[in-house]
Amino acid sequence: MIVIYACFSGTHAGVVAAALHLGWLTPTQLPDWQQLKKLPHFDAPEGRGGLRYLGQDRTGTAVYTAAVGNDGAAARLAVASFLAIMGREQGEVVWLDVSRRVSLLWRAGGFCRRYRHLATPSRWLLCWSLRRDYRTLAGLVEEVQGCLSGGLKQPVPAAGLKPRLQVKT
């Protein structure tokens, strides 16, 4: 199985969700900025597209982040097409666009991080939004892990992918 946590730049919400999935962050304890900076690819300048492998969880599921910009549907379709070309089942991938689950201020903070002169206000926005949205991300990751282990009801499939362990975005 493969889980992909997608967000605009692939370096903020997606990395936090992937870190929660891998057990690097505790769902009940809000991390500080220094803990987040230690996460691979968090707030990294390479967040302008691409798929990044972060690791495997305890069940052997590969966890990735994806930078999708403004067009998560096109990125999701590209992954589905690639799987078809490679002869792999589309049900092997759980695609979750977490940028739709975080606040507008989080997205604004992540966008502003691109510009050096806006680094301080964007960091403040990200920290404030993290406090607000951390439980949402933790709940989302818990739902995905439950679906993978068969403990929860199967979610609605994402558009363009076959209906096996897909998470609606």
Coordinates of N, CA and C in Angstrom, one line a residue:
M1 N 0.8 -1.2 0.0 CA 0.0 0.0 0.0 C 0.9 1.2 0.0
I2 N 0.3 2.3 -0.5 CA 1.0 3.6 -0.6 C 0.0 4.6 -0.1
V3 N 0.4 5.5 0.8 CA -0.4 6.7 1.2 C 0.3 7.9 0.8
I4 N -0.5 8.8 0.1 CA 0.1 10.1 -0.4 C -0.7 11.2 0.3
Y5 N 0.0 12.0 1.1 CA -0.6 13.2 1.7 C -0.2 14.4 0.8
A6 N -1.2 15.0 0.1 CA -0.9 16.0 -0.8 C -1.3 17.4 -0.3
C7 N -0.5 18.4 -0.6 CA -0.9 19.8 -0.2 C -0.3 20.7 -1.3
F8 N -0.5 22.0 -1.2 CA -0.1 22.9 -2.2 C 1.4 22.8 -2.5
S9 N 2.2 22.9 -1.5 CA 3.7 22.9 -1.7 C 4.3 21.6 -1.3
G10 N 3.6 20.7 -0.6 CA 4.1 19.5 -0.2 C 5.1 19.6 1.0
T11 N 5.2 20.8 1.6 CA 6.2 21.0 2.6 C 5.6 21.4 4.0
H12 N 4.3 21.5 4.1 CA 3.7 21.9 5.4 C 2.6 21.0 5.8
A13 N 1.4 21.1 5.4 CA 0.3 20.3 5.9 C 0.5 18.8 5.5
G14 N 1.0 18.5 4.3 CA 1.3 17.2 3.9 C 2.4 16.5 4.7
V15 N 3.4 17.3 5.1 CA 4.5 16.7 5.9 C 4.0 16.5 7.3
V16 N 3.2 17.4 7.9 CA 2.7 17.1 9.2 C 1.8 15.9 9.2
A17 N 0.9 15.7 8.2 CA 0.1 14.6 8.2 C 0.9 13.3 8.0
A18 N 1.9 13.3 7.2 CA 2.8 12.1 7.0 C 3.5 11.8 8.3
A19 N 4.0 12.8 9.0 CA 4.8 12.6 10.2 C 3.8 12.0 11.3
L20 N 2.6 12.4 11.3 CA 1.6 11.8 12.2 C 1.4 10.4 11.9
H21 N 1.3 10.1 10.6 CA 1.1 8.7 10.1 C 2.2 7.8 10.5
L22 N 3.4 8.3 10.4 CA 4.6 7.5 10.6 C 5.0 7.5 12.1
G23 N 4.2 8.2 13.0 CA 4.5 8.2 14.4 C 5.6 9.1 14.8
W24 N 6.1 10.0 14.0 CA 7.1 10.9 14.3 C 6.6 12.1 15.2
L25 N 5.3 12.3 15.1 CA 4.6 13.3 15.9 C 3.5 12.6 16.7
T26 N 3.2 13.1 17.9 CA 2.1 12.5 18.7 C 0.8 13.3 18.4
P27 N -0.3 12.6 18.2 CA -1.5 13.2 17.9 C -2.1 14.1 19.0
T28 N -1.7 13.7 20.2 CA -2.2 14.5 21.4 C -1.3 15.6 21.9
Q29 N -0.1 15.7 21.3 CA 0.8 16.8 21.8 C 1.1 17.7 20.6
L30 N 0.8 18.9 20.7 CA 1.1 19.9 19.6 C 2.6 20.1 19.5
P31 N 3.2 19.9 18.3 CA 4.6 20.2 18.2 C 4.9 21.6 18.1
D32 N 6.2 22.0 18.5 CA 6.6 23.4 18.4 C 7.3 23.5 17.0
W33 N 7.7 24.7 16.7 CA 8.3 25.0 15.4 C 9.6 24.3 15.2
Q34 N 10.4 24.1 16.3 CA 11.7 23.4 16.2 C 11.5 22.0 15.9
Q35 N 10.5 21.3 16.5 CA 10.2 19.9 16.2 C 9.8 19.8 14.7
L36 N 9.0 20.7 14.2 CA 8.6 20.6 12.8 C 9.7 20.8 11.9
K37 N 10.6 21.7 12.2 CA 11.8 22.0 11.3 C 12.7 20.8 11.2
K38 N 12.6 19.8 12.2 CA 13.4 18.6 12.1 C 12.8 17.6 11.2
L39 N 11.6 17.8 10.8 CA 10.9 16.8 9.9 C 11.5 16.9 8.5
P40 N 11.7 15.8 7.8 CA 12.2 15.9 6.4 C 11.3 16.6 5.5
H41 N 11.8 17.5 4.8 CA 11.1 18.3 3.8 C 10.1 19.4 4.4
F42 N 10.1 19.5 5.7 CA 9.2 20.6 6.2 C 9.7 21.9 5.9
D43 N 8.9 22.8 5.4 CA 9.3 24.2 5.1 C 10.5 24.3 4.1
A44 N 10.7 23.3 3.3 CA 11.9 23.2 2.4 C 11.6 24.0 1.2
P45 N 12.6 24.6 0.6 CA 12.4 25.4 -0.6 C 12.1 24.5 -1.9
E46 N 12.2 23.2 -1.8 CA 12.0 22.4 -3.0 C 10.5 22.1 -3.2
G47 N 9.6 22.8 -2.4 CA 8.2 22.5 -2.5 C 7.5 23.1 -3.7
R48 N 7.9 22.8 -4.9 CA 7.2 23.3 -6.1 C 6.8 22.2 -7.0
G49 N 6.4 21.2 -6.5 CA 5.9 20.0 -7.3 C 6.7 18.8 -6.9
G50 N 6.1 17.7 -7.2 CA 6.8 16.4 -7.0 C 6.2 15.5 -5.9
L51 N 6.7 14.3 -5.8 CA 6.3 13.3 -4.9 C 7.6 13.0 -4.1
R52 N 7.4 13.0 -2.7 CA 8.6 12.7 -1.9 C 8.3 11.6 -0.9
Y53 N 9.2 10.6 -0.9 CA 9.0 9.5 0.0 C 9.5 9.9 1.4
L54 N 8.7 9.6 2.5 CA 9.1 9.9 3.8 C 9.4 8.7 4.6
G55 N 8.8 7.5 4.3 CA 9.2 6.3 5.1 C 8.0 5.3 5.0
Q56 N 8.2 4.2 5.8 CA 7.2 3.2 5.9 C 6.7 3.2 7.4
D57 N 5.3 3.0 7.5 CA 4.8 2.8 8.8 C 5.0 1.4 9.3
R58 N 4.5 1.1 10.5 CA 4.8 -0.2 11.2 C 4.1 -1.3 10.4
T59 N 3.2 -1.1 9.5 CA 2.5 -2.1 8.8 C 3.1 -2.3 7.4
G60 N 4.1 -1.5 7.1 CA 4.8 -1.6 5.8 C 4.2 -0.7 4.7
T61 N 3.3 0.1 5.0 CA 2.7 1.1 4.1 C 3.7 2.2 3.8
A62 N 4.0 2.5 2.5 CA 4.8 3.5 2.1 C 4.1 4.9 2.2
V63 N 4.7 5.9 2.8 CA 4.1 7.2 3.0 C 4.9 8.2 2.2
Y64 N 4.1 9.0 1.4 CA 4.7 10.0 0.6 C 4.0 11.3 0.9
T65 N 4.6 12.4 0.5 CA 3.9 13.7 0.4 C 4.0 14.1 -1.1
A66 N 3.0 14.9 -1.5 CA 3.0 15.4 -2.9 C 2.7 16.9 -2.9
A67 N 3.4 17.6 -3.7 CA 3.2 19.1 -4.0 C 2.3 19.1 -5.2
V68 N 1.1 19.7 -5.0 CA 0.1 19.6 -6.2 C -0.3 21.0 -6.6
G69 N 0.2 22.1 -6.0 CA -0.2 23.4 -6.4 C -1.7 23.6 -6.3
N70 N -2.2 24.3 -7.3 CA -3.6 24.6 -7.3 C -4.5 23.5 -8.0
D71 N -3.8 22.5 -8.5 CA -4.5 21.5 -9.3 C -4.3 20.1 -8.7
G72 N -4.9 19.8 -7.6 CA -4.7 18.5 -7.0 C -5.4 17.4 -7.8
A73 N -6.5 17.8 -8.5 CA -7.2 16.8 -9.3 C -6.3 16.3 -10.5
A74 N -5.6 17.2 -11.1 CA -4.7 16.8 -12.2 C -3.5 15.9 -11.6
A75 N -3.0 16.3 -10.5 CA -1.9 15.4 -9.9 C -2.5 14.1 -9.5
R76 N -3.7 14.0 -9.0 CA -4.3 12.7 -8.7 C -4.5 11.9 -9.9
L77 N -4.9 12.5 -11.0 CA -5.1 11.8 -12.3 C -3.8 11.3 -12.8
A78 N -2.7 12.1 -12.7 CA -1.4 11.7 -13.1 C -0.9 10.5 -12.4
V79 N -1.2 10.4 -11.1 CA -0.8 9.2 -10.3 C -1.6 8.0 -10.8
A80 N -2.9 8.2 -11.0 CA -3.8 7.1 -11.5 C -3.3 6.6 -12.9
S81 N -2.9 7.5 -13.8 CA -2.5 7.1 -15.1 C -1.1 6.4 -15.0
F82 N -0.3 6.9 -14.1 CA 1.0 6.2 -14.0 C 0.9 4.8 -13.4
L83 N 0.0 4.6 -12.5 CA -0.3 3.3 -12.0 C -0.8 2.3 -13.1
A84 N -1.7 2.9 -13.9 CA -2.2 2.1 -15.0 C -1.1 1.7 -16.0
I85 N -0.2 2.6 -16.3 CA 0.9 2.3 -17.2 C 1.8 1.2 -16.6
M86 N 2.0 1.3 -15.3 CA 2.9 0.4 -14.6 C 2.3 -1.0 -14.3
G87 N 1.0 -1.1 -14.7 CA 0.3 -2.3 -14.4 C -0.1 -2.6 -13.0
R88 N -0.1 -1.5 -12.2 CA -0.4 -1.7 -10.8 C -1.9 -1.3 -10.6
E89 N -2.5 -1.9 -9.5 CA -3.9 -1.6 -9.2 C -4.0 -0.2 -8.6
Q90 N -5.0 0.6 -9.0 CA -5.1 1.9 -8.4 C -5.6 1.9 -7.0
G91 N -6.1 0.8 -6.5 CA -6.6 0.6 -5.2 C -5.4 0.5 -4.2
E92 N -4.2 0.4 -4.7 CA -3.0 0.3 -3.9 C -2.6 1.7 -3.3
V93 N -3.2 2.8 -3.8 CA -2.9 4.1 -3.4 C -4.0 4.8 -2.7
V94 N -3.7 5.3 -1.5 CA -4.7 6.2 -0.8 C -4.2 7.6 -1.0
W95 N -4.9 8.4 -1.7 CA -4.6 9.8 -2.0 C -5.4 10.7 -1.1
L96 N -4.8 11.6 -0.4 CA -5.5 12.5 0.5 C -4.9 13.9 0.3
D97 N -5.8 14.8 -0.2 CA -5.4 16.2 -0.3 C -5.7 16.9 1.0
V98 N -4.7 17.1 1.8 CA -4.9 17.7 3.1 C -5.0 19.2 3.1
S99 N -4.7 19.8 2.0 CA -4.7 21.3 1.9 C -6.2 21.7 2.0
R100 N -7.1 20.9 1.6 CA -8.6 21.2 1.7 C -9.1 21.1 3.2
R101 N -8.3 20.5 4.0 CA -8.7 20.2 5.4 C -8.1 21.2 6.4
V102 N -7.2 22.1 5.9 CA -6.6 23.1 6.8 C -7.2 24.4 6.5
S103 N -7.0 25.4 7.4 CA -7.6 26.7 7.3 C -7.0 27.5 6.2
L104 N -7.7 28.5 5.7 CA -7.2 29.4 4.7 C -5.9 30.1 5.2
L105 N -5.8 30.4 6.5 CA -4.7 31.1 7.0 C -3.4 30.2 6.9
W106 N -3.6 28.9 7.1 CA -2.5 27.9 7.0 C -2.0 28.0 5.5
R107 N -3.0 27.9 4.6 CA -2.6 28.0 3.2 C -1.9 29.3 2.8
A108 N -2.4 30.4 3.4 CA -1.8 31.7 3.2 C -0.4 31.7 3.7
G109 N -0.2 31.2 4.9 CA 1.1 31.1 5.5 C 2.1 30.3 4.7
G110 N 1.7 29.2 4.2 CA 2.5 28.4 3.3 C 2.9 29.1 2.0
F111 N 1.9 29.8 1.5 CA 2.2 30.5 0.2 C 3.2 31.6 0.5
C112 N 3.0 32.4 1.6 CA 3.9 33.5 1.9 C 5.4 33.0 2.2
R113 N 5.5 31.7 2.6 CA 6.9 31.2 2.9 C 7.8 31.2 1.7
R114 N 7.2 31.3 0.5 CA 8.0 31.4 -0.7 C 8.8 32.7 -0.8
Y115 N 8.4 33.7 -0.1 CA 9.0 35.0 -0.2 C 9.8 35.3 1.0
R116 N 11.0 35.6 0.9 CA 11.9 35.8 2.0 C 11.5 36.9 2.9
H117 N 11.1 38.0 2.3 CA 10.7 39.2 3.1 C 9.4 39.0 3.9
L118 N 8.6 37.9 3.6 CA 7.4 37.6 4.3 C 7.6 36.4 5.3
A119 N 8.9 36.0 5.5 CA 9.1 34.8 6.3 C 8.6 34.9 7.7
T120 N 8.7 36.0 8.4 CA 8.2 36.2 9.8 C 6.7 36.1 9.9
P121 N 6.0 36.9 9.1 CA 4.5 36.8 9.2 C 4.0 35.4 8.7
S122 N 4.7 34.8 7.8 CA 4.2 33.5 7.3 C 4.4 32.4 8.4
R123 N 5.5 32.5 9.1 CA 5.8 31.6 10.1 C 4.8 31.7 11.2
W124 N 4.4 33.0 11.6 CA 3.4 33.2 12.6 C 2.1 32.6 12.1
L125 N 1.7 32.8 10.9 CA 0.4 32.3 10.4 C 0.4 30.7 10.4
L126 N 1.6 30.1 10.1 CA 1.7 28.7 10.1 C 1.6 28.1 11.5
C127 N 2.2 28.8 12.5 CA 2.2 28.4 13.9 C 0.8 28.5 14.5
W128 N 0.2 29.6 14.2 CA -1.2 29.9 14.7 C -2.1 28.8 14.1
S129 N -2.0 28.6 12.8 CA -2.9 27.7 12.1 C -2.7 26.3 12.6
L130 N -1.4 25.9 12.8 CA -1.1 24.6 13.3 C -1.9 24.3 14.6
R131 N -1.9 25.3 15.5 CA -2.6 25.1 16.8 C -4.1 24.8 16.5
R132 N -4.6 25.5 15.5 CA -6.1 25.4 15.2 C -6.4 24.1 14.4
D133 N -5.5 23.6 13.5 CA -5.8 22.5 12.6 C -5.1 21.2 12.9
Y134 N -4.3 21.2 14.0 CA -3.5 20.0 14.3 C -4.4 18.8 14.6
R135 N -5.5 19.0 15.4 CA -6.4 17.9 15.7 C -7.1 17.4 14.5
T136 N -7.4 18.3 13.5 CA -8.1 17.9 12.3 C -7.2 17.0 11.5
L137 N -5.9 17.4 11.4 CA -5.0 16.5 10.7 C -4.8 15.2 11.4
A138 N -4.7 15.2 12.7 CA -4.5 14.0 13.5 C -5.7 13.1 13.3
G139 N -6.9 13.6 13.3 CA -8.1 12.8 13.1 C -8.2 12.2 11.7
L140 N -7.7 13.0 10.7 CA -7.7 12.5 9.3 C -6.7 11.4 9.2
V141 N -5.6 11.5 9.8 CA -4.6 10.4 9.7 C -5.1 9.2 10.4
E142 N -5.7 9.4 11.6 CA -6.3 8.2 12.3 C -7.3 7.5 11.4
E143 N -8.1 8.3 10.7 CA -9.2 7.7 9.8 C -8.5 6.9 8.7
V144 N -7.4 7.4 8.1 CA -6.7 6.7 7.1 C -6.1 5.4 7.6
Q145 N -5.5 5.5 8.8 CA -4.9 4.3 9.4 C -5.9 3.2 9.7
G146 N -7.1 3.7 10.2 CA -8.2 2.8 10.5 C -8.7 2.1 9.2
C147 N -8.8 2.8 8.1 CA -9.2 2.2 6.9 C -8.2 1.2 6.4
L148 N -6.9 1.5 6.5 CA -5.9 0.6 6.1 C -5.9 -0.7 6.9
S149 N -6.2 -0.6 8.2 CA -6.2 -1.8 9.0 C -7.5 -2.5 9.0
G150 N -8.5 -1.9 8.3 CA -9.8 -2.5 8.2 C -10.7 -2.2 9.3
G151 N -10.3 -1.3 10.2 CA -11.1 -1.0 11.4 C -12.3 -0.1 11.2
L152 N -12.2 0.7 10.2 CA -13.3 1.7 9.9 C -14.0 1.4 8.6
K153 N -15.1 2.0 8.4 CA -15.9 1.9 7.2 C -15.1 2.4 6.0
Q154 N -15.1 1.8 4.9 CA -14.4 2.2 3.7 C -14.9 3.5 3.3
P155 N -13.9 4.5 3.0 CA -14.3 5.8 2.6 C -14.8 5.8 1.1
V156 N -15.4 6.9 0.8 CA -15.9 7.2 -0.6 C -14.7 7.3 -1.5
P157 N -14.6 6.7 -2.7 CA -13.5 6.8 -3.6 C -13.3 8.2 -4.1
A158 N -12.0 8.5 -4.4 CA -11.7 9.8 -5.0 C -12.0 9.7 -6.5
A159 N -12.3 10.8 -7.1 CA -12.6 10.8 -8.5 C -11.5 10.3 -9.4
G160 N -11.8 9.4 -10.3 CA -10.7 9.0 -11.2 C -9.9 7.8 -10.7
L161 N -10.2 7.3 -9.5 CA -9.5 6.1 -9.0 C -10.5 5.1 -8.6
K162 N -10.1 3.8 -8.7 CA -11.0 2.7 -8.4 C -11.3 2.7 -6.9
P163 N -12.5 2.2 -6.5 CA -13.0 2.3 -5.1 C -12.4 1.3 -4.1
R164 N -11.1 1.2 -4.0 CA -10.6 0.4 -3.0 C -9.6 1.2 -2.1
L165 N -10.0 1.5 -0.9 CA -9.3 2.3 0.1 C -8.9 3.6 -0.4
Q166 N -9.8 4.3 -1.0 CA -9.6 5.7 -1.5 C -10.3 6.6 -0.5
V167 N -9.7 7.8 -0.4 CA -10.2 8.8 0.5 C -10.7 10.0 -0.3
K168 N -11.9 10.4 -0.1 CA -12.5 11.5 -0.9 C -11.8 12.8 -0.5
T169 N -11.4 13.6 -1.4 CA -10.7 14.9 -1.2 C -11.7 16.0 -1.4

